[in-house]
Amino acid sequence: MSLKLAIVSTGRIADGQLAPALKHQEDAVLWSVLSRNRQRATEFAKRHGARSPNPAYDDLDALLADPKLDGVIIASPDRLHAEHALAAVRAGKHVLCEKPMVTEMDEGRELVDAARAAGVRLGVAYHMRHHAGHRRLHGLVQAGKLGTLRHARVQWTWQAPDDGNWRAHSDVGRWWALAGVGTHLLDQLRWIMGPTCGEVVRLESVIAHSVFNGPHDETAVLALQFETGATAELCASVLFDAPKRLEVYGSRGYGICEDTFGPHGEGDIWTDRGKLPFTPTNPFAGEIADFAAAIREERDPEVNGEEGLRNVELLLRAVGAAA
Ligand SMILES: NC(=O)c1ccc[n+]([C@@H]2O[C@H](COP(=O)([O-])OP(=O)(O)OC[C@H]3O[C@@H](n4cnc5c(N)ncnc54)[C@H](OP(=O)(O)O)[C@@H]3O)[C@@H](O)[C@H]2O)c1
C-alpha cells in the first residue's frame, strides 16, 4: 500500500517541485496539505490530486490527527521547520524536512531526539544528492578514481531583485544566500569530501550584506578545512548571476560540474578524462523515493537528522553565531 504523505505549506518549492515529484512515486502519494489559508490548501490539494477524502487543512494538529497519514514533508520557512517537524514526529509521523533543517542547534537536537524516541524517520531534503550526474561523480570519487582529495570549490548564486523575500528578514528567516543555496553547497562538500577527508575542522567566513543592508548574508564566502588537511571554498550569493560550479580536485584527477545545481537534474560534468555522461532524472523525485524507501526498509534516509544538524552547525559558525 502506498505511503500517505502530507505537505506543510503551499509555497514555491511545495507547488513547483515537491507535489509534482510525488506524482512520480511508485509507493508514495500526496495525501493532504496544510496552509495558513484553507482555500489555498483546497486549491493546492485539487491541483495536485491529493488522495485523502479531507485533504485540505489550516490547522497542523488536525492534519496530524489523521490516523491514515504516514509522513509529512515540511516546506515552510526555515524558522518554522522545528515547530512543524517536532509536532509531526510527536504525532508519530515520519518527517522529510526542507533545508536547512532548523535554525538553532538546541531545537535541532530536540528534533533528532524526539524522532528517535518516537521511532520515526527524519530526513533532510538535500535534493542535489539525487542529481544523476552528481551521483556518478560521487561514485568515482569514493572509488578513489581522483586519488586523494585535496581541494573542492563550489559556487551557487542568483540575483535577487529586492529584499522582499522572507529569507532577507529575521521573523521566519535566519540566513539568506546561505539558506537559499549555501546549505546545499555545504551538503555537497560534506557528501563528496566527508567519507575520505573526515569532518570540517576549520571554517573561516566573509559575510557581506552591504547592498540591501539587512541582517542576513547577501554574499557568503567560506574557506573550510577537513581532518585530512583537504580544503574547500564556497561562494553563495543573492547579488549576481554566475555559472553554478562544483569542482573537486584529487591527487590523480579532477571533476567539474557546471550548471548542475538547480531543480532539473541537468548541466554538464567532465573529468580530466573527458565528459562524464549521465541521463538527467528529477532529483526531487529521487529524494522522496529515498525517504519512502527509508520508511519501508526501516533505515535512515540518505541525509538523516544528525547530518542535517551538522550542516546547521556550519551555517551558524559561518555567520559567527554560537553553534
Ligand atoms: N530543496 C531546495 O532546493 C529548496 C528550494 C526552495 C526552497 N526550499 C526550502 O523550502 C522551504 C520553503 O521555501 P519556498 O521557497 O517554497 O518559500 P515560499 O515560496 O515563500 O513558501 C513558503 C510557504 O510557507 C508558508 N508559510 C507559513 N508561514 C509563513 C510565514 N510566516 N511567512 C511566509 N510563508 C509562510 C506559506 O504557505 P501558506 O501560505 O500556504 O501557509 C508560504 O507559501 C524553505 O525552508 C526553503 O529553504 C528548498
Short mmCIF file of N, CA and C and ligand atoms in Angstrom, two decimals, residues 8-18 33-38 40-41 44 57 74-81 84 97-101 124-128 156 165-167 171-172 176 179-181 183-184 262-263 284 287, ligand 1:
data_model
loop_
_atom_site.label_atom_id
_atom_site.label_comp_id
_atom_site.label_asym_id
_atom_site.label_seq_id
_atom_site.Cartn_x
_atom_site.Cartn_y
_atom_site.Cartn_z
N VAL A 8 3.46 20.34 4.27
CA VAL A 8 3.18 21.50 5.12
C VAL A 8 3.65 22.75 4.38
N SER A 9 2.73 23.56 3.98
CA SER A 9 2.89 24.83 3.24
C SER A 9 2.73 24.64 1.74
N THR A 10 2.26 25.70 1.11
CA THR A 10 1.89 25.62 -0.30
C THR A 10 2.75 26.55 -1.16
N GLY A 11 3.97 26.86 -0.71
CA GLY A 11 4.80 27.85 -1.41
C GLY A 11 5.46 27.31 -2.66
N ARG A 12 6.51 28.00 -3.06
CA ARG A 12 7.17 27.77 -4.35
C ARG A 12 7.69 26.34 -4.48
N ILE A 13 8.41 25.86 -3.46
CA ILE A 13 9.01 24.53 -3.61
C ILE A 13 7.95 23.43 -3.50
N ALA A 14 6.96 23.66 -2.63
CA ALA A 14 5.89 22.67 -2.48
C ALA A 14 5.09 22.54 -3.77
N ASP A 15 4.74 23.68 -4.34
CA ASP A 15 3.87 23.71 -5.53
C ASP A 15 4.63 23.33 -6.79
N GLY A 16 5.87 23.85 -6.89
CA GLY A 16 6.61 23.68 -8.14
C GLY A 16 7.39 22.38 -8.25
N GLN A 17 7.80 21.83 -7.11
CA GLN A 17 8.69 20.66 -7.17
C GLN A 17 8.20 19.46 -6.36
N LEU A 18 7.82 19.70 -5.08
CA LEU A 18 7.56 18.54 -4.21
C LEU A 18 6.28 17.81 -4.59
N VAL A 33 -2.64 18.41 2.73
CA VAL A 33 -1.78 19.61 2.70
C VAL A 33 -2.25 20.61 3.74
N LEU A 34 -1.27 21.36 4.26
CA LEU A 34 -1.56 22.42 5.25
C LEU A 34 -1.19 23.78 4.66
N SER A 35 -2.08 24.73 4.84
CA SER A 35 -1.78 26.13 4.50
C SER A 35 -2.33 26.99 5.62
N ARG A 36 -1.79 28.22 5.73
CA ARG A 36 -2.40 29.15 6.68
C ARG A 36 -3.80 29.53 6.20
N ASN A 37 -4.06 29.29 4.94
CA ASN A 37 -5.33 29.69 4.34
C ASN A 37 -6.02 28.45 3.78
N ARG A 38 -7.19 28.14 4.29
CA ARG A 38 -7.90 26.90 3.95
C ARG A 38 -8.20 26.80 2.45
N ARG A 40 -6.50 28.17 0.06
CA ARG A 40 -5.25 27.90 -0.66
C ARG A 40 -4.93 26.40 -0.57
N ALA A 41 -5.18 25.82 0.61
CA ALA A 41 -4.93 24.38 0.78
C ALA A 41 -5.86 23.57 -0.13
N PHE A 44 -4.65 23.82 -3.69
CA PHE A 44 -3.41 23.05 -3.85
C PHE A 44 -3.74 21.55 -3.93
N TYR A 57 -6.12 21.40 5.01
CA TYR A 57 -6.13 21.82 6.42
C TYR A 57 -5.55 23.22 6.58
N ILE A 74 8.00 18.85 5.25
CA ILE A 74 7.92 20.20 5.81
C ILE A 74 8.53 21.18 4.80
N ALA A 75 7.73 22.10 4.28
CA ALA A 75 8.21 23.07 3.29
C ALA A 75 7.81 24.48 3.68
N SER A 76 7.85 24.74 4.97
CA SER A 76 7.54 26.08 5.49
C SER A 76 8.84 26.88 5.57
N PRO A 77 8.78 28.18 5.86
CA PRO A 77 10.01 28.96 6.02
C PRO A 77 10.90 28.39 7.14
N ASP A 78 12.19 28.68 7.02
CA ASP A 78 13.21 27.99 7.82
C ASP A 78 12.96 28.02 9.34
N ARG A 79 12.59 29.18 9.87
CA ARG A 79 12.44 29.27 11.33
C ARG A 79 11.23 28.49 11.83
N LEU A 80 10.34 28.07 10.93
CA LEU A 80 9.14 27.32 11.35
C LEU A 80 9.35 25.81 11.28
N HIS A 81 10.47 25.38 10.66
CA HIS A 81 10.69 23.93 10.49
C HIS A 81 10.64 23.18 11.81
N HIS A 84 7.11 22.79 13.27
CA HIS A 84 6.28 21.92 12.43
C HIS A 84 6.78 20.47 12.48
N CYS A 97 12.24 16.95 6.04
CA CYS A 97 12.24 18.39 6.30
C CYS A 97 13.05 19.12 5.24
N GLU A 98 12.50 20.20 4.72
CA GLU A 98 13.27 21.02 3.79
C GLU A 98 14.51 21.58 4.50
N LYS A 99 15.48 21.97 3.69
CA LYS A 99 16.72 22.51 4.20
C LYS A 99 16.61 24.00 4.46
N PRO A 100 17.39 24.59 5.35
CA PRO A 100 18.13 23.92 6.41
C PRO A 100 17.16 23.37 7.45
N MET A 101 17.56 22.27 8.09
CA MET A 101 16.59 21.53 8.93
C MET A 101 15.98 22.41 10.01
N VAL A 124 16.40 15.02 5.67
CA VAL A 124 16.52 16.41 5.25
C VAL A 124 16.64 16.45 3.73
N ALA A 125 15.92 17.42 3.13
CA ALA A 125 15.71 17.40 1.67
C ALA A 125 16.83 18.09 0.89
N TYR A 126 17.99 17.44 0.85
CA TYR A 126 19.08 17.94 0.01
C TYR A 126 19.00 17.24 -1.33
N HIS A 127 18.14 17.78 -2.21
CA HIS A 127 17.84 17.06 -3.45
C HIS A 127 19.04 16.94 -4.39
N MET A 128 20.06 17.82 -4.21
CA MET A 128 21.21 17.75 -5.13
C MET A 128 22.00 16.46 -4.99
N TRP A 156 27.19 28.87 -6.05
CA TRP A 156 25.78 28.92 -6.49
C TRP A 156 25.28 30.30 -6.11
N ASN A 165 11.97 38.94 -0.08
CA ASN A 165 11.85 37.54 0.35
C ASN A 165 12.03 37.42 1.87
N TRP A 166 11.29 36.47 2.48
CA TRP A 166 11.36 36.30 3.93
C TRP A 166 12.77 35.93 4.40
N ARG A 167 13.57 35.31 3.50
CA ARG A 167 14.93 34.92 3.92
C ARG A 167 15.80 36.14 4.27
N ASP A 171 12.17 37.40 10.92
CA ASP A 171 10.99 36.82 11.58
C ASP A 171 10.88 35.33 11.29
N VAL A 172 10.96 34.92 10.02
CA VAL A 172 10.93 33.47 9.74
C VAL A 172 12.18 33.00 8.98
N TRP A 176 20.28 34.22 4.40
CA TRP A 176 19.67 34.48 3.09
C TRP A 176 20.33 33.60 2.01
N ALA A 179 21.01 30.12 3.31
CA ALA A 179 19.85 29.24 3.46
C ALA A 179 19.29 28.86 2.10
N GLY A 180 19.27 29.83 1.18
CA GLY A 180 18.72 29.55 -0.14
C GLY A 180 19.52 28.47 -0.85
N VAL A 181 20.84 28.67 -0.92
CA VAL A 181 21.67 27.73 -1.69
C VAL A 181 22.94 27.28 -0.97
N THR A 183 23.52 26.20 1.96
CA THR A 183 23.38 24.95 2.73
C THR A 183 23.48 23.73 1.81
N HIS A 184 22.97 23.85 0.56
CA HIS A 184 23.17 22.76 -0.41
C HIS A 184 24.67 22.58 -0.71
N GLY A 262 20.40 23.15 -9.20
CA GLY A 262 19.10 23.66 -9.59
C GLY A 262 18.07 22.55 -9.48
N PRO A 263 16.86 22.80 -9.96
CA PRO A 263 15.80 21.81 -9.75
C PRO A 263 15.74 20.67 -10.76
N PHE A 284 14.17 15.78 -7.17
CA PHE A 284 13.17 15.82 -6.10
C PHE A 284 12.44 14.47 -5.99
N GLU A 287 14.80 12.23 -4.08
CA GLU A 287 14.88 12.40 -2.62
C GLU A 287 13.64 11.84 -1.93
N1 LIG B 1 15.49 21.88 -1.76
C1 LIG B 1 15.52 23.05 -2.42
O1 LIG B 1 16.24 23.21 -3.37
C2 LIG B 1 14.63 24.16 -1.95
C3 LIG B 1 14.30 25.18 -2.84
C4 LIG B 1 13.46 26.19 -2.38
C5 LIG B 1 13.03 26.20 -1.07
N2 LIG B 1 13.40 25.21 -0.22
C6 LIG B 1 13.03 25.25 1.19
O2 LIG B 1 11.62 25.12 1.30
C7 LIG B 1 11.13 25.98 2.33
C8 LIG B 1 10.11 26.93 1.71
O3 LIG B 1 10.74 27.71 0.75
P1 LIG B 1 9.94 28.34 -0.50
O4 LIG B 1 10.96 28.88 -1.41
O5 LIG B 1 8.95 27.37 -1.01
O6 LIG B 1 9.23 29.56 0.23
P2 LIG B 1 7.87 30.28 -0.16
O7 LIG B 1 7.60 30.19 -1.61
O8 LIG B 1 7.91 31.62 0.47
O9 LIG B 1 6.79 29.38 0.57
C9 LIG B 1 6.74 29.24 1.95
C10 LIG B 1 5.32 28.91 2.36
O10 LIG B 1 5.30 28.73 3.76
C11 LIG B 1 4.02 29.11 4.27
N3 LIG B 1 4.19 29.99 5.42
C12 LIG B 1 3.80 29.71 6.68
N4 LIG B 1 4.08 30.71 7.50
C13 LIG B 1 4.67 31.65 6.77
C14 LIG B 1 5.18 32.94 7.07
N5 LIG B 1 5.14 33.43 8.31
N6 LIG B 1 5.74 33.65 6.06
C15 LIG B 1 5.80 33.15 4.82
N7 LIG B 1 5.32 31.94 4.47
C16 LIG B 1 4.75 31.20 5.45
C17 LIG B 1 3.29 29.79 3.12
O11 LIG B 1 2.34 28.85 2.66
P3 LIG B 1 0.83 29.05 3.12
O12 LIG B 1 0.51 30.48 2.78
O13 LIG B 1 0.12 28.08 2.29
O14 LIG B 1 0.77 28.78 4.58
C18 LIG B 1 4.32 30.01 2.06
O15 LIG B 1 3.80 29.91 0.76
C19 LIG B 1 12.36 26.68 2.90
O16 LIG B 1 12.82 26.03 4.04
C20 LIG B 1 13.39 26.57 1.81
O17 LIG B 1 14.74 26.57 2.26
C21 LIG B 1 14.18 24.19 -0.65
#
